[in-house]
PDB file of C-alpha atoms in Angstrom:
ATOM      1  CA  ALA C   1     -18.245-116.268  79.313  1.00 72.00           C
ATOM      2  CA  GLN C   2     -20.648-119.178  78.754  1.00 81.00           C
ATOM      3  CA  SER C   3     -20.748-120.696  75.158  1.00 88.00           C
ATOM      4  CA  VAL C   4     -21.704-123.711  73.002  1.00 92.00           C
ATOM      5  CA  ALA C   5     -19.866-124.602  69.615  1.00 95.00           C
ATOM      6  CA  GLN C   6     -21.426-126.783  67.263  1.00 95.00           C
ATOM      7  CA  PRO C   7     -18.426-128.031  64.848  1.00 95.00           C
ATOM      8  CA  GLU C   8     -20.744-129.425  62.044  1.00 96.00           C
ATOM      9  CA  ASP C   9     -22.955-127.032  60.240  1.00 94.00           C
ATOM     10  CA  GLN C  10     -24.352-129.923  58.458  1.00 97.00           C
ATOM     11  CA  VAL C  11     -25.010-133.645  58.983  1.00 98.00           C
ATOM     12  CA  ASN C  12     -26.270-136.137  56.473  1.00 98.00           C
ATOM     13  CA  VAL C  13     -27.476-139.573  57.708  1.00 98.00           C
ATOM     14  CA  ALA C  14     -29.696-141.733  55.949  1.00 98.00           C
ATOM     15  CA  GLU C  15     -32.877-143.111  56.708  1.00 98.00           C
ATOM     16  CA  GLY C  16     -32.777-145.964  59.615  1.00 97.00           C
ATOM     17  CA  ASN C  17     -29.240-144.974  60.642  1.00 98.00           C
ATOM     18  CA  PRO C  18     -28.151-143.558  63.921  1.00 97.00           C
ATOM     19  CA  LEU C  19     -27.598-139.925  64.205  1.00 97.00           C
ATOM     20  CA  THR C  20     -25.494-137.679  66.442  1.00 98.00           C
ATOM     21  CA  VAL C  21     -25.247-134.104  66.419  1.00 98.00           C
ATOM     22  CA  LYS C  22     -22.491-132.566  68.288  1.00 98.00           C
ATOM     23  CA  CYS C  23     -22.217-129.925  70.863  1.00 98.00           C
ATOM     24  CA  THR C  24     -19.526-128.764  73.228  1.00 97.00           C
ATOM     25  CA  TYR C  25     -19.767-126.351  76.224  1.00 94.00           C
ATOM     26  CA  SER C  26     -17.825-123.972  78.177  1.00 91.00           C
ATOM     27  CA  VAL C  27     -19.045-122.876  81.235  1.00 86.00           C
ATOM     28  CA  SER C  28     -17.771-121.922  84.539  1.00 81.00           C
ATOM     29  CA  GLY C  29     -19.413-124.404  87.252  1.00 81.00           C
ATOM     30  CA  ASN C  30     -22.075-126.997  86.245  1.00 84.00           C
ATOM     31  CA  PRO C  31     -23.773-126.482  83.097  1.00 89.00           C
ATOM     32  CA  TYR C  32     -27.369-126.429  82.402  1.00 92.00           C
ATOM     33  CA  LEU C  33     -27.769-127.591  79.005  1.00 95.00           C
ATOM     34  CA  PHE C  34     -30.658-127.659  76.235  1.00 95.00           C
ATOM     35  CA  TRP C  35     -31.371-128.652  72.719  1.00 97.00           C
ATOM     36  CA  TYR C  36     -33.902-127.051  70.419  1.00 96.00           C
ATOM     37  CA  VAL C  37     -35.011-127.983  66.907  1.00 96.00           C
ATOM     38  CA  GLN C  38     -36.356-125.948  64.067  1.00 93.00           C
ATOM     39  CA  TYR C  39     -38.271-127.314  61.442  1.00 92.00           C
ATOM     40  CA  PRO C  40     -38.616-125.142  58.204  1.00 87.00           C
ATOM     41  CA  ASN C  41     -40.432-121.903  58.305  1.00 83.00           C
ATOM     42  CA  ARG C  42     -41.516-122.637  62.258  1.00 85.00           C
ATOM     43  CA  GLY C  43     -40.213-121.347  65.473  1.00 87.00           C
ATOM     44  CA  LEU C  44     -37.898-123.138  67.533  1.00 90.00           C
ATOM     45  CA  GLN C  45     -39.230-126.416  69.706  1.00 93.00           C
ATOM     46  CA  PHE C  46     -37.754-127.598  72.857  1.00 93.00           C
ATOM     47  CA  LEU C  47     -36.198-130.970  72.656  1.00 96.00           C
ATOM     48  CA  LEU C  48     -34.491-132.007  76.211  1.00 95.00           C
ATOM     49  CA  LYS C  49     -32.699-130.411  79.025  1.00 94.00           C
ATOM     50  CA  TYR C  50     -29.816-131.333  81.131  1.00 94.00           C
ATOM     51  CA  ILE C  51     -29.740-129.802  84.676  1.00 91.00           C
ATOM     52  CA  THR C  52     -28.412-132.623  86.830  1.00 87.00           C
ATOM     53  CA  GLY C  53     -28.585-136.446  87.341  1.00 87.00           C
ATOM     54  CA  ASP C  54     -28.133-139.187  85.018  1.00 90.00           C
ATOM     55  CA  ASN C  55     -25.854-138.523  81.954  1.00 93.00           C
ATOM     56  CA  LEU C  56     -28.284-139.780  79.432  1.00 96.00           C
ATOM     57  CA  VAL C  57     -31.223-137.361  78.807  1.00 96.00           C
ATOM     58  CA  LYS C  58     -34.304-138.590  77.074  1.00 96.00           C
ATOM     59  CA  GLY C  59     -36.454-136.032  75.362  1.00 94.00           C
ATOM     60  CA  SER C  60     -39.257-135.774  72.535  1.00 92.00           C
ATOM     61  CA  TYR C  61     -39.372-137.399  69.147  1.00 92.00           C
ATOM     62  CA  GLY C  62     -37.216-140.142  70.301  1.00 95.00           C
ATOM     63  CA  PHE C  63     -34.130-137.982  70.955  1.00 97.00           C
ATOM     64  CA  GLU C  64     -31.478-138.294  73.654  1.00 97.00           C
ATOM     65  CA  ALA C  65     -28.594-136.585  74.710  1.00 98.00           C
ATOM     66  CA  GLU C  66     -25.702-137.550  76.664  1.00 96.00           C
ATOM     67  CA  PHE C  67     -23.842-135.202  79.041  1.00 96.00           C
ATOM     68  CA  ASN C  68     -20.177-135.778  79.027  1.00 95.00           C
ATOM     69  CA  LYS C  69     -18.337-133.627  81.843  1.00 93.00           C
ATOM     70  CA  SER C  70     -14.970-134.702  81.154  1.00 93.00           C
ATOM     71  CA  GLN C  71     -15.107-133.868  77.566  1.00 95.00           C
ATOM     72  CA  THR C  72     -17.565-130.884  77.877  1.00 95.00           C
ATOM     73  CA  SER C  73     -19.825-132.417  75.461  1.00 96.00           C
ATOM     74  CA  PHE C  74     -23.573-132.648  75.191  1.00 97.00           C
ATOM     75  CA  HIS C  75     -24.477-134.721  71.862  1.00 98.00           C
ATOM     76  CA  LEU C  76     -27.670-135.131  70.533  1.00 98.00           C
ATOM     77  CA  LYS C  77     -28.526-138.445  69.129  1.00 98.00           C
ATOM     78  CA  LYS C  78     -31.202-140.894  67.858  1.00 98.00           C
ATOM     79  CA  PRO C  79     -31.054-144.726  67.083  1.00 97.00           C
ATOM     80  CA  SER C  80     -32.782-144.443  63.715  1.00 97.00           C
ATOM     81  CA  ALA C  81     -32.918-141.256  62.087  1.00 97.00           C
ATOM     82  CA  LEU C  82     -36.146-140.341  59.988  1.00 97.00           C
ATOM     83  CA  VAL C  83     -36.539-138.179  56.966  1.00 97.00           C
ATOM     84  CA  SER C  84     -38.646-135.943  59.124  1.00 95.00           C
ATOM     85  CA  ASP C  85     -36.215-135.200  61.560  1.00 97.00           C
ATOM     86  CA  SER C  86     -34.276-133.064  58.907  1.00 97.00           C
ATOM     87  CA  ALA C  87     -34.392-129.806  60.549  1.00 97.00           C
ATOM     88  CA  LEU C  88     -31.783-127.307  62.131  1.00 95.00           C
ATOM     89  CA  TYR C  89     -30.745-128.239  65.590  1.00 97.00           C
ATOM     90  CA  PHE C  90     -29.514-125.707  68.262  1.00 95.00           C
ATOM     91  CA  CYS C  91     -27.694-126.526  71.449  1.00 96.00           C
ATOM     92  CA  ALA C  92     -27.750-123.808  74.357  1.00 94.00           C
ATOM     93  CA  VAL C  93     -26.182-123.170  77.777  1.00 92.00           C
ATOM     94  CA  ARG C  94     -27.689-121.440  80.328  1.00 87.00           C
ATOM     95  CA  ASP C  95     -25.650-118.200  80.988  1.00 81.00           C
ATOM     96  CA  MET C  96     -24.453-118.560  84.496  1.00 71.00           C
ATOM     97  CA  GLU C  97     -23.255-114.985  84.829  1.00 73.00           C
ATOM     98  CA  TYR C  98     -26.829-113.600  84.593  1.00 69.00           C
ATOM     99  CA  GLY C  99     -28.775-116.948  85.264  1.00 66.00           C
ATOM    100  CA  ASN C 100     -32.098-116.019  83.219  1.00 75.00           C
ATOM    101  CA  LYS C 101     -31.066-116.517  79.697  1.00 82.00           C
ATOM    102  CA  LEU C 102     -29.866-118.908  77.277  1.00 87.00           C
ATOM    103  CA  VAL C 103     -26.886-118.692  75.104  1.00 89.00           C
ATOM    104  CA  PHE C 104     -27.395-120.563  71.816  1.00 91.00           C
ATOM    105  CA  GLY C 105     -25.115-122.379  69.110  1.00 92.00           C
ATOM    106  CA  ALA C 106     -24.871-121.423  65.785  1.00 91.00           C
ATOM    107  CA  GLY C 107     -27.032-124.268  64.754  1.00 93.00           C
ATOM    108  CA  THR C 108     -26.488-127.772  62.762  1.00 96.00           C
ATOM    109  CA  ILE C 109     -28.653-129.012  59.717  1.00 96.00           C
ATOM    110  CA  LEU C 110     -29.560-132.285  59.847  1.00 98.00           C
ATOM    111  CA  ARG C 111     -30.786-133.579  56.612  1.00 98.00           C
ATOM    112  CA  VAL C 112     -31.967-137.469  56.652  1.00 97.00           C
ATOM    113  CA  LYS C 113     -32.132-138.992  53.269  1.00 97.00           C
ATOM    114  CA  SER C 114     -34.434-141.915  52.310  1.00 94.00           C
TER     115      SER C 114
ATOM    116  CA  GLU Q   1     -54.430-123.904  71.644  1.00 85.00           C
ATOM    117  CA  ALA Q   2     -51.246-122.657  73.748  1.00 84.00           C
ATOM    118  CA  GLN Q   3     -49.094-120.540  71.395  1.00 92.00           C
ATOM    119  CA  VAL Q   4     -47.290-117.552  71.225  1.00 96.00           C
ATOM    120  CA  THR Q   5     -48.085-115.116  68.203  1.00 96.00           C
ATOM    121  CA  GLN Q   6     -46.308-112.712  66.587  1.00 97.00           C
ATOM    122  CA  ASN Q   7     -47.332-109.874  64.335  1.00 97.00           C
ATOM    123  CA  PRO Q   8     -46.733-109.271  61.460  1.00 97.00           C
ATOM    124  CA  ARG Q   9     -45.093-112.329  59.952  1.00 96.00           C
ATOM    125  CA  TYR Q  10     -43.184-110.230  57.212  1.00 97.00           C
ATOM    126  CA  LEU Q  11     -42.422-106.787  56.951  1.00 97.00           C
ATOM    127  CA  ILE Q  12     -40.331-104.743  54.562  1.00 97.00           C
ATOM    128  CA  THR Q  13     -39.984-100.891  55.648  1.00 96.00           C
ATOM    129  CA  VAL Q  14     -37.425 -98.087  55.285  1.00 96.00           C
ATOM    130  CA  THR Q  15     -34.487 -96.746  57.149  1.00 97.00           C
ATOM    131  CA  GLY Q  16     -35.599 -94.671  59.654  1.00 96.00           C
ATOM    132  CA  LYS Q  17     -39.270 -95.558  60.178  1.00 97.00           C
ATOM    133  CA  LYS Q  18     -40.457 -96.625  63.481  1.00 97.00           C
ATOM    134  CA  LEU Q  19     -41.663-100.058  63.811  1.00 97.00           C
ATOM    135  CA  THR Q  20     -43.353-102.310  66.312  1.00 98.00           C
ATOM    136  CA  VAL Q  21     -43.440-105.952  66.026  1.00 98.00           C
ATOM    137  CA  THR Q  22     -46.049-107.858  68.795  1.00 98.00           C
ATOM    138  CA  CYS Q  23     -45.819-110.697  70.932  1.00 98.00           C
ATOM    139  CA  SER Q  24     -48.392-112.189  72.825  1.00 98.00           C
ATOM    140  CA  GLN Q  25     -48.822-115.599  74.561  1.00 97.00           C
ATOM    141  CA  ASN Q  26     -51.776-117.403  76.110  1.00 95.00           C
ATOM    142  CA  MET Q  27     -49.993-119.837  78.663  1.00 95.00           C
ATOM    143  CA  ASN Q  28     -49.704-117.345  81.429  1.00 95.00           C
ATOM    144  CA  HIS Q  29     -45.932-117.325  81.436  1.00 95.00           C
ATOM    145  CA  GLU Q  30     -44.050-114.882  83.521  1.00 94.00           C
ATOM    146  CA  TYR Q  31     -41.036-115.179  81.059  1.00 94.00           C
ATOM    147  CA  MET Q  32     -40.785-113.518  77.561  1.00 96.00           C
ATOM    148  CA  SER Q  33     -37.913-112.748  75.306  1.00 96.00           C
ATOM    149  CA  TRP Q  34     -37.018-111.578  71.931  1.00 97.00           C
ATOM    150  CA  TYR Q  35     -34.183-113.215  69.506  1.00 96.00           C
ATOM    151  CA  ARG Q  36     -32.598-112.483  66.396  1.00 96.00           C
ATOM    152  CA  GLN Q  37     -31.690-115.394  64.165  1.00 93.00           C
ATOM    153  CA  ASP Q  38     -28.908-114.815  61.438  1.00 92.00           C
ATOM    154  CA  PRO Q  39     -27.023-117.107  59.277  1.00 86.00           C
ATOM    155  CA  GLY Q  40     -23.936-118.575  60.989  1.00 82.00           C
ATOM    156  CA  LEU Q  41     -24.832-116.899  63.981  1.00 86.00           C
ATOM    157  CA  GLY Q  42     -27.545-118.860  65.645  1.00 86.00           C
ATOM    158  CA  LEU Q  43     -29.959-117.220  68.066  1.00 90.00           C
ATOM    159  CA  ARG Q  44     -28.828-114.106  69.713  1.00 93.00           C
ATOM    160  CA  GLN Q  45     -31.136-112.600  72.681  1.00 93.00           C
ATOM    161  CA  ILE Q  46     -32.123-109.063  72.510  1.00 96.00           C
ATOM    162  CA  TYR Q  47     -34.254-108.228  75.392  1.00 95.00           C
ATOM    163  CA  TYR Q  48     -35.883-110.472  78.065  1.00 94.00           C
ATOM    164  CA  SER Q  49     -38.356-109.794  80.630  1.00 95.00           C
ATOM    165  CA  MET Q  50     -38.784-111.899  83.583  1.00 92.00           C
ATOM    166  CA  ASN Q  51     -42.209-110.423  85.040  1.00 92.00           C
ATOM    167  CA  VAL Q  52     -44.584-107.507  83.988  1.00 94.00           C
ATOM    168  CA  GLU Q  53     -42.468-104.004  84.289  1.00 94.00           C
ATOM    169  CA  VAL Q  54     -39.455-106.149  84.749  1.00 93.00           C
ATOM    170  CA  THR Q  55     -37.145-106.018  81.296  1.00 95.00           C
ATOM    171  CA  ASP Q  56     -33.528-106.855  80.904  1.00 92.00           C
ATOM    172  CA  LYS Q  57     -31.113-106.480  78.019  1.00 92.00           C
ATOM    173  CA  GLY Q  58     -29.855-109.358  76.288  1.00 90.00           C
ATOM    174  CA  ASP Q  59     -26.554-109.708  73.923  1.00 89.00           C
ATOM    175  CA  VAL Q  60     -27.792-107.686  71.258  1.00 95.00           C
ATOM    176  CA  PRO Q  61     -29.933-104.728  72.819  1.00 96.00           C
ATOM    177  CA  GLU Q  62     -28.504-102.017  70.897  1.00 97.00           C
ATOM    178  CA  GLY Q  63     -31.111-100.474  68.560  1.00 97.00           C
ATOM    179  CA  TYR Q  64     -34.150-102.120  70.375  1.00 98.00           C
ATOM    180  CA  LYS Q  65     -36.599-101.490  72.674  1.00 98.00           C
ATOM    181  CA  VAL Q  66     -39.348-103.396  74.871  1.00 98.00           C
ATOM    182  CA  SER Q  67     -41.780-103.339  77.188  1.00 96.00           C
ATOM    183  CA  ARG Q  68     -44.082-105.464  79.410  1.00 97.00           C
ATOM    184  CA  LYS Q  69     -47.177-103.589  80.641  1.00 97.00           C
ATOM    185  CA  GLU Q  70     -48.965-106.812  80.479  1.00 96.00           C
ATOM    186  CA  LYS Q  71     -48.130-110.394  81.256  1.00 96.00           C
ATOM    187  CA  ARG Q  72     -49.252-111.570  78.051  1.00 97.00           C
ATOM    188  CA  ASN Q  73     -47.477-109.070  75.621  1.00 98.00           C
ATOM    189  CA  PHE Q  74     -43.984-108.124  75.094  1.00 98.00           C
ATOM    190  CA  PRO Q  75     -43.590-106.003  71.885  1.00 98.00           C
ATOM    191  CA  LEU Q  76     -40.329-105.271  70.308  1.00 98.00           C
ATOM    192  CA  ILE Q  77     -39.413-101.599  69.319  1.00 98.00           C
ATOM    193  CA  LEU Q  78     -37.078-100.356  66.315  1.00 97.00           C
ATOM    194  CA  GLU Q  79     -37.473 -96.877  66.820  1.00 96.00           C
ATOM    195  CA  SER Q  80     -34.911 -95.717  63.939  1.00 97.00           C
ATOM    196  CA  PRO Q  81     -34.304 -98.903  61.934  1.00 97.00           C
ATOM    197  CA  SER Q  82     -31.139 -99.504  60.073  1.00 97.00           C
ATOM    198  CA  PRO Q  83     -30.256-102.204  57.116  1.00 97.00           C
ATOM    199  CA  ASN Q  84     -28.181-104.131  60.015  1.00 96.00           C
ATOM    200  CA  GLN Q  85     -31.341-105.022  61.782  1.00 98.00           C
ATOM    201  CA  THR Q  86     -32.665-107.264  58.661  1.00 98.00           C
ATOM    202  CA  SER Q  87     -33.053-110.493  60.247  1.00 97.00           C
ATOM    203  CA  LEU Q  88     -35.508-113.043  61.340  1.00 95.00           C
ATOM    204  CA  TYR Q  89     -37.133-112.253  64.866  1.00 97.00           C
ATOM    205  CA  PHE Q  90     -38.524-114.977  67.375  1.00 96.00           C
ATOM    206  CA  CYS Q  91     -40.580-114.105  70.260  1.00 97.00           C
ATOM    207  CA  ALA Q  92     -40.372-116.506  73.069  1.00 96.00           C
ATOM    208  CA  SER Q  93     -42.173-117.448  76.343  1.00 96.00           C
ATOM    209  CA  GLY Q  94     -41.817-119.807  79.128  1.00 93.00           C
ATOM    210  CA  LEU Q  95     -42.528-120.451  82.940  1.00 89.00           C
ATOM    211  CA  THR Q  96     -38.918-119.621  83.127  1.00 85.00           C
ATOM    212  CA  TYR Q  97     -36.099-119.409  80.920  1.00 84.00           C
ATOM    213  CA  ASN Q  98     -35.721-123.236  80.694  1.00 83.00           C
ATOM    214  CA  GLU Q  99     -38.435-124.485  78.161  1.00 87.00           C
ATOM    215  CA  GLN Q 100     -39.344-121.801  75.889  1.00 92.00           C
ATOM    216  CA  PHE Q 101     -42.145-121.748  73.609  1.00 93.00           C
ATOM    217  CA  PHE Q 102     -41.158-119.971  70.393  1.00 94.00           C
ATOM    218  CA  GLY Q 103     -43.427-117.953  67.926  1.00 94.00           C
ATOM    219  CA  PRO Q 104     -43.708-118.559  64.199  1.00 93.00           C
ATOM    220  CA  GLY Q 105     -40.951-115.644  63.568  1.00 94.00           C
ATOM    221  CA  THR Q 106     -41.176-112.197  62.115  1.00 97.00           C
ATOM    222  CA  ARG Q 107     -38.776-111.777  58.942  1.00 96.00           C
ATOM    223  CA  LEU Q 108     -38.022-108.028  58.590  1.00 98.00           C
ATOM    224  CA  THR Q 109     -35.992-106.184  55.942  1.00 98.00           C
ATOM    225  CA  VAL Q 110     -34.778-102.736  56.270  1.00 97.00           C
ATOM    226  CA  LEU Q 111     -34.147-101.093  52.995  1.00 96.00           C
TER     227      LEU Q 111
END
């Protein structure tokens, strides 16, 4: 079965420092991978996706993610964190068996302190 | 404004009392989906719909029903709610499953 794992419940980073939110996946075949962000008391918002092509994917709000096939990872990154980046981040993978749905990870809380 | 709306936003009810959570989108999206969010479990899909009159089970469909009679609406029905259905529910829509737009959520408590 397709799955993603977010090994860190919470990531703390100082404002201005680079941030990484980790995600590893387990799928059969080529993965379709996604990152979503949830701000407090809001629904999820799409950040970026990897379907094929360049391993470095750029998305909204200055975020990017690096697809690494050998390590089965899709880590979310940003060169310089902002306090306003504090939120809950979800990694997701397309369910290759059914094809029309996403499987989400448990989420990682990102806290950026000034 | 392009959006997904859900109603109600908050609901407290009792075991066994049928309820419906409405979801509507104004983006002409074919794909719609319902999720529940529980601490430590992330989002789990309940049902999804590829188009009008086409619905399919997600990962946790037990105890829920849906219908898709119009493209813009995708209501979630709990025929006989139980306390284990206490959760935060999100409706989402998209051209496909790829980039989904989420509603603001409905916090349901079943006593």
